[in-house]
Amino acid sequence: MKLDSKARRALRSAARFYAVQALFQMEASDSPIGAVLREFEDHRIGIEVEGEAWAEADINFFRRVVEAAVDRQAAIDQVTDRALVAKWPIARIDPTLRALFRAAGAELLTTERDARIILSEYVGLAGDFFPDSREQKFVNAVLDHMAHELRPDEF
């Protein structure tokens, strides 16, 4: 069955959400990438728990984002550091934000997807993770700086 573009976008959006969670979990629990990918694929993505259904996601896209974030973490963290104020290096920011910046950075570095779409998606995710705060504006500013550095020709 071929999915329409709206359905594909929804699956990619869910994959981004899970990628941020997986990257957070890897850091918080010091778990290896393979174990975390398996856990998400087997026990979170698209399953139903106590009557609550977890969203389906594009598993291949989820894997690509997480793997790229891990493989390119040093480069992504350097770009993120340059986008942050000097007193707040990436090591001092909230771990969920770190995971979000790493996932977004991985996409900016490894996909052809339009940078503005990537920024919009991850700024929206910031609102999902931090609904009552100013993190969305902060994420927008940092990701905008990262995107301008990594993809200057798109701006």
Tab-separated table of C-alpha atoms in Angstrom:
chain	number	residue	atom	x	y	z
A	1	MET	CA	0.000	0.000	0.000
A	2	LYS	CA	1.420	3.354	-1.068
A	3	LEU	CA	1.085	6.164	1.441
A	4	ASP	CA	0.142	9.698	0.492
A	5	SER	CA	2.491	12.565	1.318
A	6	LYS	CA	0.522	13.579	4.428
A	7	ALA	CA	0.793	10.055	5.862
A	8	ARG	CA	4.520	9.893	5.073
A	9	ARG	CA	5.061	13.258	6.797
A	10	ALA	CA	3.186	12.025	9.874
A	11	LEU	CA	5.361	8.890	10.025
A	12	ARG	CA	8.540	10.971	9.727
A	13	SER	CA	7.301	13.397	12.405
A	14	ALA	CA	6.669	10.492	14.775
A	15	ALA	CA	10.101	9.077	13.921
A	16	ARG	CA	11.685	12.397	14.930
A	17	PHE	CA	9.813	12.372	18.231
A	18	TYR	CA	10.990	8.837	18.976
A	19	ALA	CA	14.540	9.690	17.868
A	20	VAL	CA	14.731	12.505	20.420
A	21	GLN	CA	13.426	10.163	23.108
A	22	ALA	CA	15.880	7.430	22.111
A	23	LEU	CA	18.849	9.807	22.165
A	24	PHE	CA	17.754	11.091	25.564
A	25	GLN	CA	17.440	7.538	26.871
A	26	MET	CA	20.861	6.564	25.534
A	27	GLU	CA	22.456	9.437	27.419
A	28	ALA	CA	20.408	9.068	30.616
A	29	SER	CA	20.913	5.324	30.956
A	30	ASP	CA	24.263	5.003	29.182
A	31	SER	CA	22.655	2.329	26.995
A	32	PRO	CA	24.204	1.265	23.695
A	33	ILE	CA	22.542	2.331	20.474
A	34	GLY	CA	21.560	-1.196	19.436
A	35	ALA	CA	19.714	-1.887	22.679
A	36	VAL	CA	17.824	1.403	22.534
A	37	LEU	CA	16.860	0.981	18.877
A	38	ARG	CA	15.553	-2.525	19.596
A	39	GLU	CA	13.616	-1.326	22.645
A	40	PHE	CA	11.893	1.417	20.685
A	41	GLU	CA	11.158	-0.787	17.708
A	42	ASP	CA	9.902	-3.720	19.802
A	43	HIS	CA	8.228	-2.005	22.757
A	44	ARG	CA	7.270	1.578	21.897
A	45	ILE	CA	6.738	2.493	18.275
A	46	GLY	CA	3.237	1.653	17.152
A	47	ILE	CA	2.260	-0.464	20.146
A	48	GLU	CA	-0.727	-0.231	22.445
A	49	VAL	CA	-0.193	-0.082	26.204
A	50	GLU	CA	-3.091	-0.062	28.652
A	51	GLY	CA	-5.482	1.137	25.967
A	52	GLU	CA	-3.161	3.921	24.788
A	53	ALA	CA	-1.783	3.572	21.270
A	54	TRP	CA	1.698	4.881	20.537
A	55	ALA	CA	2.029	6.426	17.092
A	56	GLU	CA	3.361	4.484	14.155
A	57	ALA	CA	6.607	5.848	12.729
A	58	ASP	CA	8.904	5.473	9.766
A	59	ILE	CA	11.279	2.954	11.365
A	60	ASN	CA	13.991	3.354	8.733
A	61	PHE	CA	13.961	7.124	9.128
A	62	PHE	CA	14.008	6.751	12.939
A	63	ARG	CA	17.072	4.504	12.685
A	64	ARG	CA	18.847	6.843	10.255
A	65	VAL	CA	18.352	9.880	12.490
A	66	VAL	CA	19.500	8.098	15.669
A	67	GLU	CA	22.473	6.430	13.969
A	68	ALA	CA	23.565	9.676	12.306
A	69	ALA	CA	23.227	11.570	15.593
A	70	VAL	CA	25.457	9.020	17.312
A	71	ASP	CA	27.951	8.775	14.450
A	72	ARG	CA	28.236	12.552	14.011
A	73	GLN	CA	27.694	13.592	17.646
A	74	ALA	CA	31.028	15.388	18.049
A	75	ALA	CA	30.473	17.515	14.932
A	76	ILE	CA	26.837	18.208	15.862
A	77	ASP	CA	27.790	19.198	19.402
A	78	GLN	CA	30.450	21.601	18.085
A	79	VAL	CA	27.929	23.314	15.801
A	80	THR	CA	25.425	23.442	18.661
A	81	ASP	CA	28.035	24.935	21.002
A	82	ARG	CA	28.717	27.709	18.497
A	83	ALA	CA	24.980	28.450	18.405
A	84	LEU	CA	24.682	28.654	22.189
A	85	VAL	CA	25.765	31.548	24.349
A	86	ALA	CA	29.265	31.143	25.761
A	87	LYS	CA	28.057	30.595	29.326
A	88	TRP	CA	25.807	27.712	28.273
A	89	PRO	CA	27.796	25.041	26.438
A	90	ILE	CA	25.863	22.009	25.284
A	91	ALA	CA	26.957	20.024	28.350
A	92	ARG	CA	25.013	22.450	30.594
A	93	ILE	CA	21.691	22.471	28.790
A	94	ASP	CA	18.704	20.241	29.463
A	95	PRO	CA	19.328	16.665	28.230
A	96	THR	CA	16.073	16.655	26.253
A	97	LEU	CA	17.230	19.756	24.393
A	98	ARG	CA	20.608	18.128	23.783
A	99	ALA	CA	18.869	15.119	22.269
A	100	LEU	CA	16.687	17.393	20.142
A	101	PHE	CA	19.679	19.392	18.858
A	102	ARG	CA	21.530	16.173	18.058
A	103	ALA	CA	18.603	14.718	16.118
A	104	ALA	CA	18.059	17.955	14.200
A	105	GLY	CA	21.790	18.301	13.555
A	106	ALA	CA	21.895	14.745	12.237
A	107	GLU	CA	19.147	15.550	9.764
A	108	LEU	CA	20.787	18.788	8.698
A	109	LEU	CA	24.069	16.960	8.094
A	110	THR	CA	22.809	13.802	6.436
A	111	THR	CA	19.575	14.448	4.561
A	112	GLU	CA	18.518	16.496	1.568
A	113	ARG	CA	15.296	17.564	3.282
A	114	ASP	CA	14.774	21.329	3.233
A	115	ALA	CA	16.414	22.937	6.273
A	116	ARG	CA	13.330	25.063	6.991
A	117	ILE	CA	11.188	21.932	7.219
A	118	ILE	CA	13.678	20.330	9.592
A	119	LEU	CA	13.701	23.435	11.790
A	120	SER	CA	9.925	23.655	11.814
A	121	GLU	CA	9.590	20.002	12.815
A	122	TYR	CA	12.041	20.209	15.707
A	123	VAL	CA	10.719	23.553	16.971
A	124	GLY	CA	7.305	21.890	17.050
A	125	LEU	CA	8.782	18.967	18.972
A	126	ALA	CA	10.218	21.396	21.512
A	127	GLY	CA	6.642	22.499	22.147
A	128	ASP	CA	5.620	18.873	22.637
A	129	PHE	CA	8.372	18.275	25.193
A	130	PHE	CA	8.081	21.695	26.880
A	131	PRO	CA	4.473	22.887	26.365
A	132	ASP	CA	4.441	25.659	28.983
A	133	SER	CA	7.802	27.283	28.488
A	134	ARG	CA	10.053	29.381	26.308
A	135	GLU	CA	12.074	26.467	24.954
A	136	GLN	CA	10.471	26.734	21.507
A	137	LYS	CA	11.949	30.196	20.968
A	138	PHE	CA	15.309	29.017	22.281
A	139	VAL	CA	15.253	25.925	20.049
A	140	ASN	CA	14.268	28.041	17.061
A	141	ALA	CA	17.176	30.424	17.630
A	142	VAL	CA	19.760	27.651	18.122
A	143	LEU	CA	18.543	25.567	15.185
A	144	ASP	CA	18.392	28.623	12.943
A	145	HIS	CA	22.036	29.334	13.738
A	146	MET	CA	22.976	25.683	13.162
A	147	ALA	CA	21.123	25.546	9.845
A	148	HIS	CA	22.729	28.762	8.616
A	149	GLU	CA	26.153	27.329	9.424
A	150	LEU	CA	25.530	23.856	8.000
A	151	ARG	CA	23.415	24.844	4.994
A	152	PRO	CA	24.149	28.493	4.154
A	153	ASP	CA	23.034	28.088	0.544
A	154	GLU	CA	19.443	27.429	1.659
A	155	PHE	CA	19.086	30.855	3.261
